[in-house]
PDB file of C-alpha atoms and ligand atoms in Angstrom:
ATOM      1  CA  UNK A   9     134.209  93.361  94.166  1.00 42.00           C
ATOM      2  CA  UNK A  10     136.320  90.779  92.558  1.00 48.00           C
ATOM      3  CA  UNK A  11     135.986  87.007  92.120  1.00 52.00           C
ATOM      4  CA  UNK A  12     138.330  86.157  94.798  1.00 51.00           C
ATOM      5  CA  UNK A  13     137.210  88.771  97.597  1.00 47.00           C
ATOM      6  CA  UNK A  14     133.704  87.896  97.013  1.00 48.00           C
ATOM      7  CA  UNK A  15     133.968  83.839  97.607  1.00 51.00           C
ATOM      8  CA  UNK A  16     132.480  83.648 101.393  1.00 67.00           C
ATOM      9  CA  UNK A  17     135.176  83.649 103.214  1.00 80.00           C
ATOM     10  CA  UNK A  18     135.299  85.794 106.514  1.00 84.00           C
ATOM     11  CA  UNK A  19     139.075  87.426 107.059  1.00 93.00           C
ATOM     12  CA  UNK A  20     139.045  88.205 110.201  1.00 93.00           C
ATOM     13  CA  UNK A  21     140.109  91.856 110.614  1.00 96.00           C
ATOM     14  CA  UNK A  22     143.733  92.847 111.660  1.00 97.00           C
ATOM     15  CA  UNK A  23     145.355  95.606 113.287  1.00 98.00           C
ATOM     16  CA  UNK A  24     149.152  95.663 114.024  1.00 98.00           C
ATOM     17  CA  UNK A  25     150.870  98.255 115.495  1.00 98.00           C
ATOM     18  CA  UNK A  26     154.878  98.451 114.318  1.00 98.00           C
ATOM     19  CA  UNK A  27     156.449 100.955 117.183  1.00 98.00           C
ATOM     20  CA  UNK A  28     159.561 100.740 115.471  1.00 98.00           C
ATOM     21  CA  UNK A  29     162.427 101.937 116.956  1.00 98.00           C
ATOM     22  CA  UNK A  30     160.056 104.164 119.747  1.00 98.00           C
ATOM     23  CA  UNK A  31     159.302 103.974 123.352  1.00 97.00           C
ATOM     24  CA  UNK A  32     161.087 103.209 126.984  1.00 98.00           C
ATOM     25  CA  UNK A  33     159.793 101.346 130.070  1.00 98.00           C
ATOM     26  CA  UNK A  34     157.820 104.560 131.438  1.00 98.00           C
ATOM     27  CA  UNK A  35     156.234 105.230 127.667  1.00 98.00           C
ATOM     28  CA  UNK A  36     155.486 101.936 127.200  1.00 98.00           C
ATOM     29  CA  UNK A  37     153.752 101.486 130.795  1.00 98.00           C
ATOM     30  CA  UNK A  38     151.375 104.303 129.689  1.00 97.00           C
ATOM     31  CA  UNK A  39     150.898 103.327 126.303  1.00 98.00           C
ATOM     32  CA  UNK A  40     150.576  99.707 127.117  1.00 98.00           C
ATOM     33  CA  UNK A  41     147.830 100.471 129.794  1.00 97.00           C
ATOM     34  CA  UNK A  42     145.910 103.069 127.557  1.00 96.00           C
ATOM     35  CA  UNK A  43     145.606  99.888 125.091  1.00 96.00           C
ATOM     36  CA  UNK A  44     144.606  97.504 127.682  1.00 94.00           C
ATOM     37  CA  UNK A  45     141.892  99.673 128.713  1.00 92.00           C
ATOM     38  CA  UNK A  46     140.423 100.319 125.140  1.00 91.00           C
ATOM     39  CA  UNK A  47     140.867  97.011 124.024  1.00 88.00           C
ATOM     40  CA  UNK A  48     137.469  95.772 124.547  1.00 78.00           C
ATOM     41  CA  UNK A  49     135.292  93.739 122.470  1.00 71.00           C
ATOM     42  CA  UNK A  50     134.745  94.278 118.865  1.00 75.00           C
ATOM     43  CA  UNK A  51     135.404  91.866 115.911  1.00 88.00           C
ATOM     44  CA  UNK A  52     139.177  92.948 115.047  1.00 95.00           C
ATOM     45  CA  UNK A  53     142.134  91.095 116.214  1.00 96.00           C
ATOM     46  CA  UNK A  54     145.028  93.276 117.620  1.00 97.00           C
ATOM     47  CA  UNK A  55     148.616  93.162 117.756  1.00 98.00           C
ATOM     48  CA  UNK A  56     151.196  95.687 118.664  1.00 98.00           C
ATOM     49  CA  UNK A  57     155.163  95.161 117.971  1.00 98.00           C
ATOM     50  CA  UNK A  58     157.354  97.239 120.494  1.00 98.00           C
ATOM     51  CA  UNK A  59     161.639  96.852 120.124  1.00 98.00           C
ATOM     52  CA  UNK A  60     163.217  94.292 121.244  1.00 98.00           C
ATOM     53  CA  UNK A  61     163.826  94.850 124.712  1.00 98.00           C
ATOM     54  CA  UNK A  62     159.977  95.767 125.273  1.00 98.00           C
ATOM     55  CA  UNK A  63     159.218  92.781 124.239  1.00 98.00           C
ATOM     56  CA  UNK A  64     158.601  91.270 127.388  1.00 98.00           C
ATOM     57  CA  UNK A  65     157.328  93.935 129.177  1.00 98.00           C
ATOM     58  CA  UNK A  66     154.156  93.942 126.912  1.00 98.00           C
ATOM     59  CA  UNK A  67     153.720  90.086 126.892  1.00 98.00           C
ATOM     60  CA  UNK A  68     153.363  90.546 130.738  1.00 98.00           C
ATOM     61  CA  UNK A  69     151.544  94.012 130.640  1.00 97.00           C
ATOM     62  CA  UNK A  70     149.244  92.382 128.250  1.00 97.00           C
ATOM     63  CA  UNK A  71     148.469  88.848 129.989  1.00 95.00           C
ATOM     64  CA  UNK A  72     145.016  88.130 129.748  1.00 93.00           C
ATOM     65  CA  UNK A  73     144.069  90.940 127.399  1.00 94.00           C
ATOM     66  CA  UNK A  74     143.239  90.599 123.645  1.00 94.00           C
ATOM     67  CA  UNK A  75     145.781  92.277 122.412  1.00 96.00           C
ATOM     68  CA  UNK A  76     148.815  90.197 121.029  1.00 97.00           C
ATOM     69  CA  UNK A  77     152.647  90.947 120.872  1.00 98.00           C
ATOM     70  CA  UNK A  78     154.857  90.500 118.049  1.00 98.00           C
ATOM     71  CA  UNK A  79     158.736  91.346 116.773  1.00 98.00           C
ATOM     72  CA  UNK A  80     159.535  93.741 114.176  1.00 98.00           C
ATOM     73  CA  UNK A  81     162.485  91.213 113.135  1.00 98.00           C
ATOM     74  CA  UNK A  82     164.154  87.999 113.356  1.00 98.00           C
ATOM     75  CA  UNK A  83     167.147  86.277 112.101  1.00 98.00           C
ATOM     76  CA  UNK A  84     166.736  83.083 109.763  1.00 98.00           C
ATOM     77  CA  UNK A  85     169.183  80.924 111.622  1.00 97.00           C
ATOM     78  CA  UNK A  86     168.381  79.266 114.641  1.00 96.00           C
ATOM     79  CA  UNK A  87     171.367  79.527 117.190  1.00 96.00           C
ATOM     80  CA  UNK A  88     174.750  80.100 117.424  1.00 97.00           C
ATOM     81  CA  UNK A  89     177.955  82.819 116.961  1.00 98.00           C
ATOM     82  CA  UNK A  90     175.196  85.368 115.061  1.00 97.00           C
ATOM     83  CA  UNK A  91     176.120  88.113 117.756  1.00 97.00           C
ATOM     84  CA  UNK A  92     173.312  90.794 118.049  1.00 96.00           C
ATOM     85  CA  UNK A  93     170.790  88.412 116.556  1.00 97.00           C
ATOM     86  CA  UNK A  94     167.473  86.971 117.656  1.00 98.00           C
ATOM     87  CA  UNK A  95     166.279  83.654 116.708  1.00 98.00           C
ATOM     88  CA  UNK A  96     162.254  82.791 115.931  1.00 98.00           C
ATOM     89  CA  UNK A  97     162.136  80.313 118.658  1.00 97.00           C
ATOM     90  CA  UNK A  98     164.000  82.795 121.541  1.00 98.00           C
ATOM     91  CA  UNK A  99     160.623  84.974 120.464  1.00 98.00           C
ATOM     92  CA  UNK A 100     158.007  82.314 120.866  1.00 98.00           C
ATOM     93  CA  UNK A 101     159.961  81.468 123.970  1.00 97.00           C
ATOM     94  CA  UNK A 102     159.161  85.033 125.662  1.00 96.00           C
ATOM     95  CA  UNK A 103     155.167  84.778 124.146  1.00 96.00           C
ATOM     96  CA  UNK A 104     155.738  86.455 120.954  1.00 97.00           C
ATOM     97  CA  UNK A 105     152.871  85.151 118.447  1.00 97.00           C
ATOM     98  CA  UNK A 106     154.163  87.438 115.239  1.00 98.00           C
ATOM     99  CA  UNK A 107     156.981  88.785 113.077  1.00 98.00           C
ATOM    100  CA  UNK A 108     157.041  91.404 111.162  1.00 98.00           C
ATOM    101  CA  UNK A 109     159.546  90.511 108.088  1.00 98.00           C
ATOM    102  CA  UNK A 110     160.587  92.640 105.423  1.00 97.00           C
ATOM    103  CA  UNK A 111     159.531  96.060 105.786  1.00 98.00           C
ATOM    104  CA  UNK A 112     160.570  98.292 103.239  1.00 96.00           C
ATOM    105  CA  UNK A 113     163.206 100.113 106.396  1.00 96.00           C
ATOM    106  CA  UNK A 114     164.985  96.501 106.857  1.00 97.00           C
ATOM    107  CA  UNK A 115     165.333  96.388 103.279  1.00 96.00           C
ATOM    108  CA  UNK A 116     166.535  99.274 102.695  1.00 94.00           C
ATOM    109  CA  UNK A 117     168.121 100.571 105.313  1.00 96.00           C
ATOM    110  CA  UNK A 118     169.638  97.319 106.383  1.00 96.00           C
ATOM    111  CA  UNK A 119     170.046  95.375 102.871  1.00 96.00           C
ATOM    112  CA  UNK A 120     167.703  92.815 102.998  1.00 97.00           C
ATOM    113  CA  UNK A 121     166.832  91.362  99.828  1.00 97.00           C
ATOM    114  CA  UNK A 122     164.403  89.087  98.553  1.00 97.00           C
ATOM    115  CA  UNK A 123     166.045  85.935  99.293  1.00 97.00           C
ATOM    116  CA  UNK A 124     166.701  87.138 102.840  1.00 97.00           C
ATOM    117  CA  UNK A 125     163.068  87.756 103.507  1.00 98.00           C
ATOM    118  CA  UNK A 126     161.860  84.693 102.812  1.00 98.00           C
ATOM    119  CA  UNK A 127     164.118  82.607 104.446  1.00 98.00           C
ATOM    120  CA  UNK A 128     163.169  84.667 107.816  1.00 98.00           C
ATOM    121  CA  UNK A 129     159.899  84.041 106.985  1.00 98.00           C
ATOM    122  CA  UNK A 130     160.450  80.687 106.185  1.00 98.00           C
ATOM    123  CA  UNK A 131     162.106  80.510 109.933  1.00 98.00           C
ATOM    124  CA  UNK A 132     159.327  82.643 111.320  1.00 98.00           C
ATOM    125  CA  UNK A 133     156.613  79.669 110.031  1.00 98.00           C
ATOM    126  CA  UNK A 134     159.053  76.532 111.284  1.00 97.00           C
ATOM    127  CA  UNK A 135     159.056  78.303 115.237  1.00 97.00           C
ATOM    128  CA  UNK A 136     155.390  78.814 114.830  1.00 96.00           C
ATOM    129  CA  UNK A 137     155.497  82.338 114.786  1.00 98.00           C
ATOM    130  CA  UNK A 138     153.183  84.313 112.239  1.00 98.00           C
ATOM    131  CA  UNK A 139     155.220  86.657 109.637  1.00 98.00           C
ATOM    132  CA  UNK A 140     153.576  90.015 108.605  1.00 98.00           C
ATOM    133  CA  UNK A 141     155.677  90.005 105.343  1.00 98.00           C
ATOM    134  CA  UNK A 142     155.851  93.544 103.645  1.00 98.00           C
ATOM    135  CA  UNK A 143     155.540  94.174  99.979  1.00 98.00           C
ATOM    136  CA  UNK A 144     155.347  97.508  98.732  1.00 97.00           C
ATOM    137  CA  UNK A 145     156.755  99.853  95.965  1.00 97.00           C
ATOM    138  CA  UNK A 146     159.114 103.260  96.255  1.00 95.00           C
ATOM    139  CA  UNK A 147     157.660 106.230  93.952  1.00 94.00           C
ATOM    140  CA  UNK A 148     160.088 105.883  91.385  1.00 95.00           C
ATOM    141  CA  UNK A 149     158.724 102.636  91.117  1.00 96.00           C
ATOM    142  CA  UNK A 150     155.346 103.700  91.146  1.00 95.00           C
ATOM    143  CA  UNK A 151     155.858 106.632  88.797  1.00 93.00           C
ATOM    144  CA  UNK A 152     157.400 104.270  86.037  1.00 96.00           C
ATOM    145  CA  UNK A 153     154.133 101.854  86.214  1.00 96.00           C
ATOM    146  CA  UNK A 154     156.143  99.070  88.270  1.00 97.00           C
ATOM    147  CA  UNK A 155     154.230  98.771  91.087  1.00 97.00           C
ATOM    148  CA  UNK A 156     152.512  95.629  90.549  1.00 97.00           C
ATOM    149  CA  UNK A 157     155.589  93.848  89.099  1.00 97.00           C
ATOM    150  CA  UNK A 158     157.810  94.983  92.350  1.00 97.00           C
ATOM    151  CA  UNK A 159     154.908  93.891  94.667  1.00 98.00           C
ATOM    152  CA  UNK A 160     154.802  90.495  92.611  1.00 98.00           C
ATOM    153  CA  UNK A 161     158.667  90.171  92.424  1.00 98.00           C
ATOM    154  CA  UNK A 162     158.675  90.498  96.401  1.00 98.00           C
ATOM    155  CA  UNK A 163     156.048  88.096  96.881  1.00 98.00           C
ATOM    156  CA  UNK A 164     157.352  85.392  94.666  1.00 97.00           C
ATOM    157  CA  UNK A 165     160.483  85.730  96.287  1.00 96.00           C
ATOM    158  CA  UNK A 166     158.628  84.246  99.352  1.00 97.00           C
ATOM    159  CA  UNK A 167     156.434  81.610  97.224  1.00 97.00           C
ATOM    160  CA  UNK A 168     158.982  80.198  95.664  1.00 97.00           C
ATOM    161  CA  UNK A 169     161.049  78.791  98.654  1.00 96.00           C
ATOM    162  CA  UNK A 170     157.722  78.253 100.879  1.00 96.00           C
ATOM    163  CA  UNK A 171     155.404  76.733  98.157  1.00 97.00           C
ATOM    164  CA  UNK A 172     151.751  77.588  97.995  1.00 96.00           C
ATOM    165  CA  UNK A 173     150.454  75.355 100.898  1.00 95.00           C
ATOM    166  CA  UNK A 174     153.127  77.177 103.618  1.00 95.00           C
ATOM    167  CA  UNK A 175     152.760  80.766 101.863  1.00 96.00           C
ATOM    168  CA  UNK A 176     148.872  80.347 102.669  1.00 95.00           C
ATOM    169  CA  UNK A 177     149.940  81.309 106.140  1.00 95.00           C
ATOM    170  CA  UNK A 178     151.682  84.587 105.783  1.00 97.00           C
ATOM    171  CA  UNK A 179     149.703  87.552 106.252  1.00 98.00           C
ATOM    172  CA  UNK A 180     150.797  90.030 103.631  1.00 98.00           C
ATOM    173  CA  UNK A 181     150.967  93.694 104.402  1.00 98.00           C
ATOM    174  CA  UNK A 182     151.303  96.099 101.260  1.00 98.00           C
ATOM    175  CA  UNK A 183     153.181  98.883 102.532  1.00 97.00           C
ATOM    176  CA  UNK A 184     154.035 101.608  99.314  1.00 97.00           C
ATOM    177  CA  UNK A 185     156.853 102.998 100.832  1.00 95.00           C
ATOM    178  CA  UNK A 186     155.991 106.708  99.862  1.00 94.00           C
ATOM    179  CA  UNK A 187     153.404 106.106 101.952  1.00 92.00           C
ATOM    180  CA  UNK A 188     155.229 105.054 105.152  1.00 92.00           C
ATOM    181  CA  UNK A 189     155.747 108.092 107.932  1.00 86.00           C
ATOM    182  CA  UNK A 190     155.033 110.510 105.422  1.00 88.00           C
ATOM    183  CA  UNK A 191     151.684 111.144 105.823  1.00 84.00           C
ATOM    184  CA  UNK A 192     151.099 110.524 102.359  1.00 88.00           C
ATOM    185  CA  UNK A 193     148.497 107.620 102.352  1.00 87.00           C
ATOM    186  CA  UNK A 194     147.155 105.688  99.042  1.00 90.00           C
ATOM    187  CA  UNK A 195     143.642 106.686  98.178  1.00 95.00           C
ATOM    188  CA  UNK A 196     141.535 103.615  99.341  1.00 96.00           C
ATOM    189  CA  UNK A 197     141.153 102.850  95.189  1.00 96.00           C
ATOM    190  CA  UNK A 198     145.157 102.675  94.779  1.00 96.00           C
ATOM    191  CA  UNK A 199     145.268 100.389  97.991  1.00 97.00           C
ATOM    192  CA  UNK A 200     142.427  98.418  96.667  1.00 98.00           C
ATOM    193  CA  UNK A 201     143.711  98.281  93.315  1.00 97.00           C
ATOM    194  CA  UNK A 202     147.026  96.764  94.052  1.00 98.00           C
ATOM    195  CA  UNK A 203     145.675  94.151  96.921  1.00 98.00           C
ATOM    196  CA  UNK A 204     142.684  92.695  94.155  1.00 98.00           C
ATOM    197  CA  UNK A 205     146.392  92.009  92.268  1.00 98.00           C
ATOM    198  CA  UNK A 206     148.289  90.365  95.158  1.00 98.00           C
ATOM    199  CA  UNK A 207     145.179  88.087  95.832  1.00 98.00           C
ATOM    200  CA  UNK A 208     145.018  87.476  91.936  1.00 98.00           C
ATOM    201  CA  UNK A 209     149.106  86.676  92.151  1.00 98.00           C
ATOM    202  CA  UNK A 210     148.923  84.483  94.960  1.00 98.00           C
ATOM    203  CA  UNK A 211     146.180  82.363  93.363  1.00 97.00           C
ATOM    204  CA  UNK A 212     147.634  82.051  90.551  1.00 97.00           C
ATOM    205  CA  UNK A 213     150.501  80.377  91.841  1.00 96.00           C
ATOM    206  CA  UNK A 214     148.775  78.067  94.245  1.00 96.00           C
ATOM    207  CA  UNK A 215     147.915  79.746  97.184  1.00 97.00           C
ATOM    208  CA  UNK A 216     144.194  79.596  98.998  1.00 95.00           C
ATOM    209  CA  UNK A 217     144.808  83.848  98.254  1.00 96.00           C
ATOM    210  CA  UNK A 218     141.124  83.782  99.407  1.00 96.00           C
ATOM    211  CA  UNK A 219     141.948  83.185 103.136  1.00 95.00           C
ATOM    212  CA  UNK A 220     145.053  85.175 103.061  1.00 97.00           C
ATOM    213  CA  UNK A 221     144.469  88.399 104.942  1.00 97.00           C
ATOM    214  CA  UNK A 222     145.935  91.424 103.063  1.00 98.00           C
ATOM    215  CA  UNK A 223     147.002  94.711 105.345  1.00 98.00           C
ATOM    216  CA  UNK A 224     147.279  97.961 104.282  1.00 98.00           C
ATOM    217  CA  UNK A 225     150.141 100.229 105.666  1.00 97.00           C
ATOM    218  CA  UNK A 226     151.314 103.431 105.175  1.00 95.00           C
ATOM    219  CA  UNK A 227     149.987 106.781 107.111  1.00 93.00           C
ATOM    220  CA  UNK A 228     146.697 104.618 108.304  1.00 96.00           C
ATOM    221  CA  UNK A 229     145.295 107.303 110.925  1.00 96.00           C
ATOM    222  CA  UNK A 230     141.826 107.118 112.328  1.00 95.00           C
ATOM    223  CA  UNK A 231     140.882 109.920 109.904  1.00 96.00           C
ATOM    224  CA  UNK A 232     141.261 107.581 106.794  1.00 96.00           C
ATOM    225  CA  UNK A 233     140.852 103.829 108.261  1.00 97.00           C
ATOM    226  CA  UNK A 234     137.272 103.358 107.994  1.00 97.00           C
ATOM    227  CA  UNK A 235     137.719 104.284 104.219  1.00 97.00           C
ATOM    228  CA  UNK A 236     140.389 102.013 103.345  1.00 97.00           C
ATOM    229  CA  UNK A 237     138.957  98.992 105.737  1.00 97.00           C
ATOM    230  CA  UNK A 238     135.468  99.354 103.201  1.00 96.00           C
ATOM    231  CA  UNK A 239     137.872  97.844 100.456  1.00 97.00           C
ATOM    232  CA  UNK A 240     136.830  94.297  99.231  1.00 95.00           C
ATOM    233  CA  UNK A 241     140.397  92.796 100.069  1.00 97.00           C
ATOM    234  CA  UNK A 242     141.510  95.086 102.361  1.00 97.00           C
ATOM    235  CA  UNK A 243     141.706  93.393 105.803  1.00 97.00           C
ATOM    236  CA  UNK A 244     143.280  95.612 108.429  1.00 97.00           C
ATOM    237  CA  UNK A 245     146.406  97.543 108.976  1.00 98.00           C
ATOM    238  CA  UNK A 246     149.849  97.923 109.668  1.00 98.00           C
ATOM    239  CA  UNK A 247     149.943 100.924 111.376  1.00 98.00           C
ATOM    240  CA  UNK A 248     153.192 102.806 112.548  1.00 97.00           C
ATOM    241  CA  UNK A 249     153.220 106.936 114.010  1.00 96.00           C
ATOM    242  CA  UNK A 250     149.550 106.247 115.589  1.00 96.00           C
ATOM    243  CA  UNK A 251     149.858 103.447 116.766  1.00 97.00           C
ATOM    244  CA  UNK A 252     152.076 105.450 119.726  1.00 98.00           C
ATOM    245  CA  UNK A 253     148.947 106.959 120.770  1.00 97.00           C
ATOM    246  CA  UNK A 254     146.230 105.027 122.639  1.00 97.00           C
ATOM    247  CA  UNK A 255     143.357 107.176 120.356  1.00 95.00           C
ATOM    248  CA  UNK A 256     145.048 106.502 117.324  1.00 95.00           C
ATOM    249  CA  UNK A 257     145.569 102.692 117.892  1.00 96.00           C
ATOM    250  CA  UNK A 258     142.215 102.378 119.359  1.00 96.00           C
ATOM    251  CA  UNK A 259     140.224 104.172 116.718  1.00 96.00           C
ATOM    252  CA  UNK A 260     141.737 102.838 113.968  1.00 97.00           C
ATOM    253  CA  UNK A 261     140.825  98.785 115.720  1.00 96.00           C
ATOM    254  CA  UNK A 262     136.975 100.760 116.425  1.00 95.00           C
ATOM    255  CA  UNK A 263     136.739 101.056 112.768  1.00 96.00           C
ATOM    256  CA  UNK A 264     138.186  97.751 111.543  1.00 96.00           C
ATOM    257  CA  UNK A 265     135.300  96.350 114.062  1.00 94.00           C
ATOM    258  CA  UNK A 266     132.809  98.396 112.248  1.00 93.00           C
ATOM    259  CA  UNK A 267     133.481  97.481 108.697  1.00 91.00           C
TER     260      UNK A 267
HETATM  261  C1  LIG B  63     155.046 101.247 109.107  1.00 91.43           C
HETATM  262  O1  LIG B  63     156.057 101.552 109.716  1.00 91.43           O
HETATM  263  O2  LIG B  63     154.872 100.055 108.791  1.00 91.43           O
HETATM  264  C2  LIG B  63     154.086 102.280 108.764  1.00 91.43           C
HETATM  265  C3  LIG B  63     153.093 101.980 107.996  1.00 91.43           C
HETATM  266  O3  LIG B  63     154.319 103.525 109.297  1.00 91.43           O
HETATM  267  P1  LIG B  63     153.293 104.790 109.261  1.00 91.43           P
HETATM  268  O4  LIG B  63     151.949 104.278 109.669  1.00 91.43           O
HETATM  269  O5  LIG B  63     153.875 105.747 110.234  1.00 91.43           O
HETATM  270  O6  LIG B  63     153.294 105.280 107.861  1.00 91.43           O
END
């Protein structure tokens, strides 16, 4: 265990579900309720992230249940001729509580670059919304020994425009993105290896890293959760393909209670 993960500080487990682009009314109704069901108890906070048009359809399927709801998106600007866009504060209007920002298919699939994530993040924090913002290396990447320096790039891009005090609020999910939908997961050591170095990062530029919770993502099934959740500075999930499926959701939140 490292300096940083061992200070006594309690991280409060996390599990987020990203749907992505998955799902209709009569999916979600059974998905939603198989959730709301299993979501009892247990020291892990939950959160799933259904498309756009879902959106509200959880928020009300989920009143009263611990389970939160968040967007996979946002636009930084507030209002105005952006046609197709969605503001922070239209989400917070409908009940949303988090944002995912950044994930490795928005950037790059859809072009967004450093300086693009954090000033959605940046929006994200100013409507009170909280911003899952995704780091993570490709394999080529990985392969030529950068994956630190990409991981670090990506997260300075965020520090330097927030400053420590407001980046102390971001959760940070690593996400290697030959790990995402390919079934391909990083051994709980690589995982490990690479959050001990975004904590170290973020302290060294400021940040209380300490109280930062730090999500792993990328093939997270119930088969492998308990063994990456046993990681000093690994505090829950972003999970994607199973978190369609009640079991897989559910299990996976069982053993972030349990660790
Ligand atoms: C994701 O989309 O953020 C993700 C981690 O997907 P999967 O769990 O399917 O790899």
């Amino acid at each position: 265990m490292n300096d940083l993960a061992s200070v006594l500080v309690v991280r409060k487990k996390l599990v987020v579900g990203n749907w992505k682009m998955n799902g209709s009314l009569a999916r979600n109704a059974a998905l939603l309720g198989g959730l709301k069901a299993a979501a009892v108890g247990g020291e892990v906070e939950r959160v799933v992230c259904p498309p756009y048009p879902y959106l509200v359809q959880a928020i009300e399927s989920l009143a009263g249940v611990p389970i939160a709801v968040g967007a996979q998106n946002l636009s930084a600007i507030k209002e105005g001729a952006h046609t197709g866009e969605v503001s922070a504060s239209m989400l917070t209007d409908l009940g949303c509580r988090w944002v995912i920002v950044g994930h490795s298919e928005r950037r790059n699939l859809y072009g967004e670059d450093d300086v693009a994530v954090a000033a959605k993040v940046q929006a994200a924090l100013d409507a009170k919304l909280m911003p899952i913002l995704c780091v993570g290396e490709t394999l080529s990447q990985r392969e030529a020994g950068q994956a630190e320096s990409i991981v670090h790039r990506q997260l300075d891009g965020v520090v330097s425009v927030l400053g420590a005090e407001r980046a102390g609020a971001v959760v940070v999910a690593y996400e290697p993105v030959w790990a995402i939908g390919t079934g391909r997961t990083a051994s709980p050591e690589q995982a490990q290896a690479i959050h001990a170095s975004i904590r170290a990062f973020l302290a060294s530029r400021g940040v209380n890293a300490a109280e930062v919770r730090l999500l792993y993502g990328g093939s997270v099934t119930a088969a492998n959760a308990a063994s990456l959740f046993a990681q000093a500075d690994i505090d829950g999930a972003l999970v994607g393909g199973a978190s369609l499926q009640v079991e897989g959701f559910s299990e996976i939140c069982v053993a972030a209670a349990a660790s």
